């Protein structure tokens, strides 16, 4: 191992290795003690009996609770990711516009929705949709969840798009301009295709956030995984097992997406080098805190 | 204006709860996150493993689930109470503390990741020089690396703090009387939904905007000159 962090210490000698073994043993003992404490508490409550875990072996608890939950979570996440990508592309390009007014408007929208909690957006959207009967009542919660997630993630993606396009060398725009391309052509044919490779990892990690945040639908009564897990726990009086199962499902979903992002980043990095596409120094990341930099000084 | 005279004091109270949640969890998350970051770069294999596992688990679990877990598992199943059950404000106190606990353990994972990227920005010669002076790992981290790492991550930590402020709304899932819970009550009982939405949006903009400006300024001010 020669990563930069290992320079903090020497390769362990015999004494250090002995010391590490003592540390490891202590940690294991502490973990076992903590585990025993939890075990005793659970046992006292009768939470460890097999019947508390039985519901997960029956198909009905999956078909009634967990699978509709997973479907709800994935549906809300997928819809809001697609819509957020569209919104993000529009706002991101808007922030790079040559017209000051377009820059100001998209900057205002982006900074506003990055500063407001997603939950507040959802509660507000729910009430507006209910008040003006914009959706059928069974789709009300879904619509509110998707609206909240889209507005927030769209704003974040707008920033990613802007950072991605800004990270391209200036010569790309100038060369395209010299060839007589219009602004829209430069954006569509030259800048966006190159920026997409820079932006993809950041966009996929934003998708993980959208997937995770769809659990906020819990608070406005949307049928998603966390709510279903809680209902299952309430029905069988087995909160610990049900919430653990839900957590495991969420962790698997999210780490699959995260791993996909890492893999994609590596793959794009290596393939970019070969093809001789303009390579920005850094992958696009958003550094500015929300609420800053509304006018968006282009380049 | 009617709305403000009717709900004015409640609004202030709700946002005060939001601020309390944010500040307390921020302090706890900063401490826990620093310890985790130290564990992740430490020479002890088991500490690294625990740090990595912690970050993987808590970064990938929805905060809603973590806070529900706190209530249903810690208090209802394990019967661990964070407030005296005999006190008249037991439920409110207990749930507030559970929310702080949930927010801190969740945010600590993000603090840890920011700090670790900060540690990576510290030039390798710095810790080599520290080691050649005979500093141990702990001394090296404490005296040489972390002070520089913290200065490099002021702005990212500011973003984490802003995210924490916004995430504190999720505490309403276990009934903590903060801003989003009041918003839900108000928006269901009053007709002026756009006004109410505007009030709460403005409240959060007022909370987060100065934070972003302050941390951006601090980050520039304390930037490590290289």
XYZ file of C-alpha atoms in Angstrom:
525
model
C 0.000 0.000 0.000
C 1.515 3.273 -1.054
C -1.461 5.581 -0.903
C -0.854 9.099 0.331
C -2.397 8.400 3.720
C 0.088 5.699 4.638
C 2.854 8.274 4.667
C 1.455 9.284 8.047
C 3.108 6.329 9.756
C 5.932 3.835 9.323
C 5.445 0.253 8.328
C 4.698 -1.374 11.695
C 7.504 -3.225 13.394
C 7.081 -6.192 15.755
C 6.226 -4.018 18.756
C 3.707 -1.950 16.815
C 2.118 -5.074 15.384
C 1.755 -6.495 18.875
C 0.190 -3.224 19.957
C -2.260 -3.300 17.038
C -3.271 -6.813 18.000
C -4.004 -5.557 21.512
C -6.097 -2.736 20.032
C -7.965 -5.116 17.774
C -8.655 -7.475 20.658
C -9.931 -4.579 22.795
C -12.242 -3.424 20.024
C -13.564 -6.935 19.513
C -14.193 -7.273 23.253
C -15.980 -3.919 23.317
C -18.091 -4.868 20.317
C -19.002 -8.172 21.876
C -19.910 -6.403 25.117
C -22.092 -3.908 23.259
C -23.607 -6.746 21.273
C -24.339 -8.625 24.468
C -25.991 -5.548 25.989
C -28.230 -5.137 22.940
C -28.904 -8.860 22.920
C -29.974 -8.812 26.569
C -32.218 -5.802 26.037
C -33.763 -7.391 22.963
C -34.158 -10.690 24.682
C -35.901 -9.021 27.615
C -38.367 -7.535 25.159
C -38.822 -10.857 23.440
C -37.556 -9.377 20.181
C -35.229 -12.214 19.296
C -37.758 -14.965 18.981
C -37.986 -16.511 15.553
C -41.524 -15.271 15.102
C -40.292 -11.680 14.924
C -38.296 -12.635 11.855
C -40.838 -15.033 10.399
C -42.760 -12.347 8.499
C -39.775 -12.009 6.162
C -40.077 -15.621 5.152
C -43.699 -15.254 4.154
C -44.528 -14.101 0.676
C -47.495 -11.996 1.835
C -45.396 -9.571 3.869
C -43.226 -9.033 0.810
C -46.118 -8.645 -1.590
C -48.176 -6.484 0.779
C -45.450 -4.313 2.253
C -41.930 -4.504 0.936
C -42.333 -4.911 -2.805
C -44.879 -2.065 -3.190
C -42.471 -0.035 -1.063
C -39.492 -0.785 -3.289
C -41.622 -0.037 -6.333
C -42.734 3.289 -4.867
C -39.188 4.283 -3.985
C -37.804 3.348 -7.395
C -40.699 4.964 -9.264
C -40.353 8.273 -7.440
C -36.564 8.184 -7.793
C -36.627 7.313 -11.499
C -39.243 9.936 -12.402
C -37.512 12.667 -10.462
C -34.062 11.783 -11.834
C -35.276 12.006 -15.429
C -37.137 15.263 -14.807
C -34.232 16.660 -12.776
C -31.825 15.922 -15.626
C -34.027 17.876 -18.043
C -34.517 20.749 -15.615
C -30.842 20.719 -14.669
C -29.681 20.852 -18.276
C -32.045 23.743 -19.023
C -31.071 25.734 -15.927
C -27.370 24.934 -16.266
C -27.271 26.162 -19.857
C -29.423 29.098 -18.817
C -26.815 30.106 -16.266
C -24.175 30.209 -19.014
C -26.322 32.281 -21.345
C -24.976 35.466 -22.876
C -28.121 37.301 -21.839
C -27.880 38.764 -18.398
C -31.626 38.380 -17.750
C -31.624 34.641 -18.546
C -28.566 34.183 -16.318
C -30.243 36.079 -13.489
C -33.521 34.155 -13.689
C -31.938 30.708 -13.830
C -29.423 31.712 -11.157
C -32.242 32.838 -8.884
C -34.193 29.590 -9.396
C -31.119 27.434 -8.795
C -29.982 29.248 -5.662
C -33.516 29.399 -4.229
C -34.251 25.698 -4.558
C -30.831 24.712 -3.268
C -31.449 26.744 -0.123
C -34.899 25.346 0.749
C -35.211 21.918 2.398
C -36.689 19.271 0.087
C -39.265 18.411 2.726
C -40.588 21.983 2.767
C -40.868 21.840 -1.039
C -42.779 18.567 -0.822
C -45.241 19.755 1.813
C -45.846 22.907 -0.199
C -46.270 21.050 -3.500
C -48.659 18.571 -1.860
C -50.886 21.330 -0.559
C -50.865 23.264 -3.834
C -51.753 20.145 -5.811
C -54.503 19.274 -3.348
C -55.914 22.779 -3.299
C -56.100 23.194 -7.066
C -56.894 19.518 -7.767
C -54.056 19.192 -10.243
C -53.721 15.446 -9.797
C -56.031 12.589 -8.939
C -55.933 11.945 -5.229
C -54.056 8.646 -5.493
C -51.224 10.343 -7.384
C -51.094 13.383 -5.124
C -48.301 12.179 -2.872
C -46.255 10.816 -5.765
C -46.599 14.112 -7.635
C -45.510 16.076 -4.562
C -42.500 13.827 -3.935
C -41.418 14.014 -7.570
C -41.897 17.796 -7.658
C -39.807 18.326 -4.532
C -37.038 16.009 -5.657
C -37.013 17.401 -9.198
C -36.748 21.030 -8.133
C -33.940 20.361 -5.671
C -31.924 17.845 -7.671
C -32.507 19.784 -10.886
C -30.913 22.822 -9.257
C -27.939 20.809 -8.074
C -27.546 19.195 -11.510
C -27.696 22.673 -13.058
C -24.641 23.560 -11.017
C -22.914 20.347 -12.093
C -23.690 21.114 -15.744
C -22.339 24.628 -15.381
C -19.173 23.399 -13.681
C -18.756 20.707 -16.322
C -19.050 23.106 -19.236
C -16.830 25.668 -17.526
C -14.169 23.034 -17.001
C -13.691 22.582 -20.765
C -10.771 24.468 -22.303
C -11.764 27.826 -23.780
C -10.211 26.910 -27.110
C -13.091 24.522 -27.792
C -15.617 27.370 -27.927
C -13.248 29.594 -29.864
C -12.419 26.938 -32.442
C -16.098 26.148 -32.942
C -16.847 29.850 -33.246
C -14.083 30.189 -35.805
C -15.729 27.446 -37.845
C -18.844 29.603 -37.957
C -21.065 27.604 -35.636
C -23.968 29.292 -33.904
C -24.106 29.451 -30.092
C -26.708 26.702 -29.922
C -24.613 24.512 -32.212
C -21.488 25.062 -30.120
C -23.388 24.051 -27.006
C -25.098 21.056 -28.589
C -22.349 19.647 -30.790
C -19.121 20.713 -29.094
C -19.558 21.507 -25.417
C -22.306 19.255 -24.053
C -20.983 15.925 -25.417
C -17.578 16.570 -23.885
C -18.966 17.950 -20.643
C -21.213 14.926 -20.159
C -18.213 12.654 -19.589
C -16.900 15.041 -16.933
C -20.279 15.410 -15.275
C -21.475 11.822 -15.218
C -19.880 10.723 -11.923
C -21.241 13.781 -10.116
C -24.654 13.246 -11.698
C -24.769 9.594 -10.649
C -23.895 10.529 -7.058
C -26.733 13.043 -7.216
C -28.969 10.164 -8.299
C -28.007 8.323 -5.116
C -29.122 11.388 -3.180
C -32.428 11.481 -5.073
C -33.020 7.811 -4.352
C -32.236 8.328 -0.674
C -34.324 11.487 -0.440
C -37.363 9.739 -1.892
C -37.709 8.392 1.661
C -38.873 11.898 2.578
C -42.156 10.887 0.967
C -42.762 9.125 4.292
C -43.749 12.459 5.803
C -46.437 13.239 3.269
C -47.872 9.753 3.216
C -46.287 8.469 0.024
C -46.101 4.670 -0.172
C -42.347 4.081 -0.262
C -39.966 1.614 1.317
C -39.379 3.279 4.694
C -43.100 3.825 5.302
C -43.855 0.254 4.322
C -41.127 -1.012 6.653
C -42.562 1.042 9.492
C -46.068 -0.293 8.770
C -44.759 -3.836 8.664
C -43.045 -3.232 12.004
C -46.236 -1.843 13.476
C -48.308 -4.753 12.206
C -46.034 -7.541 13.452
C -44.642 -5.573 16.418
C -41.143 -6.192 15.117
C -39.680 -2.747 14.468
C -36.074 -3.800 14.806
C -36.134 -6.562 12.186
C -38.298 -4.620 9.720
C -36.308 -1.401 9.898
C -33.075 -3.403 9.602
C -34.370 -5.187 6.514
C -35.394 -1.852 4.975
C -31.982 -0.386 5.810
C -30.229 -3.319 4.165
C -32.340 -2.983 1.007
C -31.636 0.767 0.831
C -27.907 0.266 1.422
C -27.739 -2.359 -1.317
C -29.602 -0.121 -3.795
C -27.471 2.908 -2.996
C -24.115 1.218 -2.898
C -24.890 -0.452 -6.215
C -25.475 3.010 -7.684
C -22.357 4.393 -5.967
C -20.230 1.542 -7.244
C -21.645 2.139 -10.708
C -20.587 5.799 -10.403
C -17.035 4.843 -9.395
C -16.774 2.317 -12.207
C -18.119 4.837 -14.703
C -15.659 7.471 -13.582
C -12.693 5.110 -13.970
C -13.886 3.937 -17.356
C -14.467 7.433 -18.660
C -11.094 8.605 -17.363
C -9.202 5.861 -19.162
C -11.176 6.053 -22.406
C -10.867 9.835 -22.538
C -7.103 9.668 -22.503
C -7.064 7.359 -25.500
C -9.438 9.317 -27.706
C -7.708 12.637 -27.358
C -10.787 14.545 -26.302
C -10.072 17.759 -24.424
C -9.397 16.676 -20.878
C -10.299 18.979 -18.026
C -7.993 18.818 -15.047
C -10.641 18.001 -12.487
C -13.982 16.225 -12.625
C -16.839 18.665 -12.296
C -17.822 19.257 -8.717
C -19.938 21.876 -7.085
C -17.979 23.850 -4.540
C -19.990 26.981 -3.924
C -22.514 26.806 -1.121
C -26.150 27.400 -2.034
C -27.235 30.985 -2.136
C -23.968 32.325 -3.461
C -23.149 33.724 -6.826
C -26.567 34.402 -8.304
C -25.452 36.312 -11.379
C -23.154 33.459 -12.336
C -20.197 35.290 -13.815
C -19.735 33.285 -17.016
C -16.198 32.024 -17.515
C -50.430 40.060 8.496
C -53.136 38.182 10.376
C -51.094 35.083 9.883
C -48.026 36.654 11.450
C -49.863 37.912 14.519
C -51.521 34.533 14.982
C -48.456 32.359 14.441
C -45.627 34.822 15.083
C -44.409 33.389 18.375
C -44.871 29.813 17.181
C -42.837 30.589 14.072
C -39.961 31.954 16.124
C -40.126 28.963 18.448
C -40.150 26.487 15.562
C -37.166 28.103 13.857
C -35.391 28.315 17.219
C -35.853 24.533 17.550
C -34.436 24.135 14.037
C -31.396 26.198 15.036
C -30.924 24.218 18.245
C -31.140 20.924 16.368
C -28.623 22.198 13.831
C -26.080 23.581 16.298
C -26.126 20.615 18.675
C -25.915 18.053 15.876
C -23.211 20.067 14.115
C -20.986 20.008 17.196
C -21.537 16.297 17.809
C -21.076 15.460 14.103
C -17.860 17.475 13.901
C -16.346 15.611 16.848
C -17.527 12.186 15.706
C -16.566 12.900 12.091
C -13.047 13.959 13.084
C -12.576 10.794 15.114
C -13.843 8.730 12.176
C -11.522 10.489 9.729
C -8.584 9.843 12.067
C -9.632 6.198 12.239
C -9.795 5.926 8.468
C -6.182 7.072 8.033
C -4.821 5.347 11.138
C -2.266 2.519 11.067
C -4.576 0.158 12.959
C -6.378 -2.128 10.477
C -9.474 -2.647 12.600
C -9.952 1.089 13.113
C -9.780 1.623 9.339
C -12.302 -1.169 8.798
C -14.726 0.286 11.339
C -14.397 3.776 9.856
C -15.047 2.508 6.334
C -18.008 0.384 7.413
C -19.516 3.291 9.341
C -19.300 5.660 6.397
C -20.719 3.099 3.947
C -23.666 2.285 6.177
C -24.635 5.783 7.231
C -24.063 7.489 3.905
C -26.340 5.043 2.144
C -29.218 4.975 4.621
C -31.963 7.588 4.312
C -32.020 9.998 7.239
C -35.753 9.380 7.637
C -34.985 5.743 8.345
C -32.182 6.571 10.811
C -34.391 8.896 12.824
C -37.305 6.429 12.815
C -34.858 3.750 13.907
C -33.828 5.946 16.838
C -37.413 6.243 18.034
C -38.760 2.772 17.346
C -35.689 0.724 18.178
C -33.733 2.697 20.757
C -36.635 3.981 22.812
C -39.561 1.681 22.094
C -37.789 -1.637 21.687
C -34.593 -1.307 23.703
C -36.299 0.947 26.278
C -33.339 3.325 26.367
C -34.630 6.740 27.288
C -32.702 9.931 26.790
C -34.847 11.940 29.211
C -36.391 11.287 32.572
C -39.774 9.585 31.978
C -41.315 11.347 34.967
C -40.698 14.850 33.664
C -43.736 16.542 32.123
C -41.854 17.239 28.869
C -40.535 13.682 28.587
C -41.806 12.922 25.072
C -40.646 16.222 23.595
C -37.223 16.055 25.284
C -36.655 12.434 24.443
C -37.588 12.865 20.793
C -35.530 16.028 20.463
C -32.454 14.224 21.793
C -33.118 11.215 19.567
C -33.334 13.566 16.588
C -30.011 15.168 17.555
C -28.523 11.683 17.844
C -29.830 10.632 14.425
C -28.743 13.848 12.721
C -25.264 13.655 14.266
C -24.497 10.062 13.342
C -25.740 10.707 9.800
C -23.851 13.975 9.320
C -20.668 12.561 10.892
C -20.235 10.290 7.868
C -20.224 13.342 5.565
C -17.896 15.303 7.868
C -15.539 12.318 7.839
C -15.499 12.165 4.049
C -14.881 15.913 3.697
C -12.054 15.792 6.222
C -10.479 12.806 4.546
C -10.392 14.654 1.236
C -8.867 17.563 3.168
C -6.171 15.275 4.566
C -5.392 14.228 0.998
C -4.761 17.860 0.005
C -2.013 18.260 2.635
C 1.308 17.992 0.868
C 3.065 14.691 1.403
C 6.288 16.454 2.446
C 4.490 17.861 5.477
C 3.844 14.531 7.116
C 7.201 13.181 5.947
C 8.891 16.114 7.652
C 6.787 15.477 10.748
C 7.806 11.856 10.812
C 11.467 12.614 10.290
C 11.265 14.850 13.372
C 10.180 11.757 15.250
C 6.493 12.622 15.672
C 4.230 9.668 16.291
C 1.106 9.075 14.181
C -1.081 10.840 16.720
C 1.239 13.835 17.035
C 1.695 14.028 13.288
C -2.062 14.019 12.713
C -2.823 16.439 15.526
C -0.004 18.944 15.081
C 0.813 18.820 11.380
C -1.851 17.278 9.170
C -5.268 18.041 10.702
C -4.709 21.793 11.243
C -3.939 22.124 7.529
C -6.682 19.711 6.509
C -9.298 21.678 8.465
C -8.269 24.906 6.777
C -8.633 23.245 3.387
C -12.139 21.942 4.056
C -13.787 24.986 5.641
C -15.971 25.618 2.582
C -16.979 21.937 2.095
C -17.778 21.705 5.816
C -19.933 24.790 5.334
C -21.902 22.920 2.673
C -22.281 19.998 5.090
C -23.586 22.398 7.726
C -26.097 23.874 5.278
C -27.238 20.361 4.349
C -27.591 19.615 8.061
C -29.754 22.705 8.559
C -32.036 21.554 5.777
C -31.998 17.953 6.992
C -33.087 19.024 10.467
C -36.603 19.327 8.997
C -36.706 15.527 8.907
C -36.814 15.539 12.719
C -40.538 16.213 12.305
C -40.898 12.525 11.421
C -40.752 11.748 15.142
C -42.735 14.820 16.085
C -40.008 17.305 16.992
C -41.692 20.700 16.832
C -39.388 22.346 14.311
C -40.119 24.441 11.250
C -41.500 21.829 8.849
C -43.925 20.429 11.440
C -45.340 23.889 12.056
C -45.501 24.447 8.314
C -47.536 21.288 7.920
C -49.985 22.385 10.622
C -50.266 25.897 9.238
C -50.656 24.879 5.612
C -53.433 22.441 6.480
C -55.380 24.951 8.567
C -54.936 28.208 6.699
C -55.995 29.250 3.246
C -52.956 31.330 2.313
C -50.757 28.443 1.213
C -48.472 30.504 -1.011
C -47.847 32.992 1.774
C -47.042 30.165 4.205
C -44.742 28.507 1.682
C -43.044 31.857 1.167
C -42.569 32.445 4.895
C -40.851 29.102 5.421
C -38.784 29.356 2.252
C -37.646 32.787 3.383
C -36.870 31.435 6.851
C -34.526 28.815 5.459
C -32.944 31.216 2.986
C -32.240 33.546 5.916
C -30.675 30.669 7.845
C -28.562 29.187 5.058
C -27.521 32.218 2.996
C -25.336 33.865 5.676
C -23.848 30.445 6.454
C -22.751 30.009 2.848
C -21.310 33.521 2.699
C -19.562 33.148 6.063
C -17.974 29.796 5.263
C -16.955 30.923 1.783
C -15.251 33.944 3.324
C -13.644 31.892 6.124
C -12.411 29.362 3.571
C -10.675 32.100 1.566
C -9.383 33.810 4.691
C -7.740 30.686 6.122
C -6.695 29.111 2.851
C -3.325 27.371 3.130
C -0.894 29.261 0.913
C 1.019 26.871 -1.307
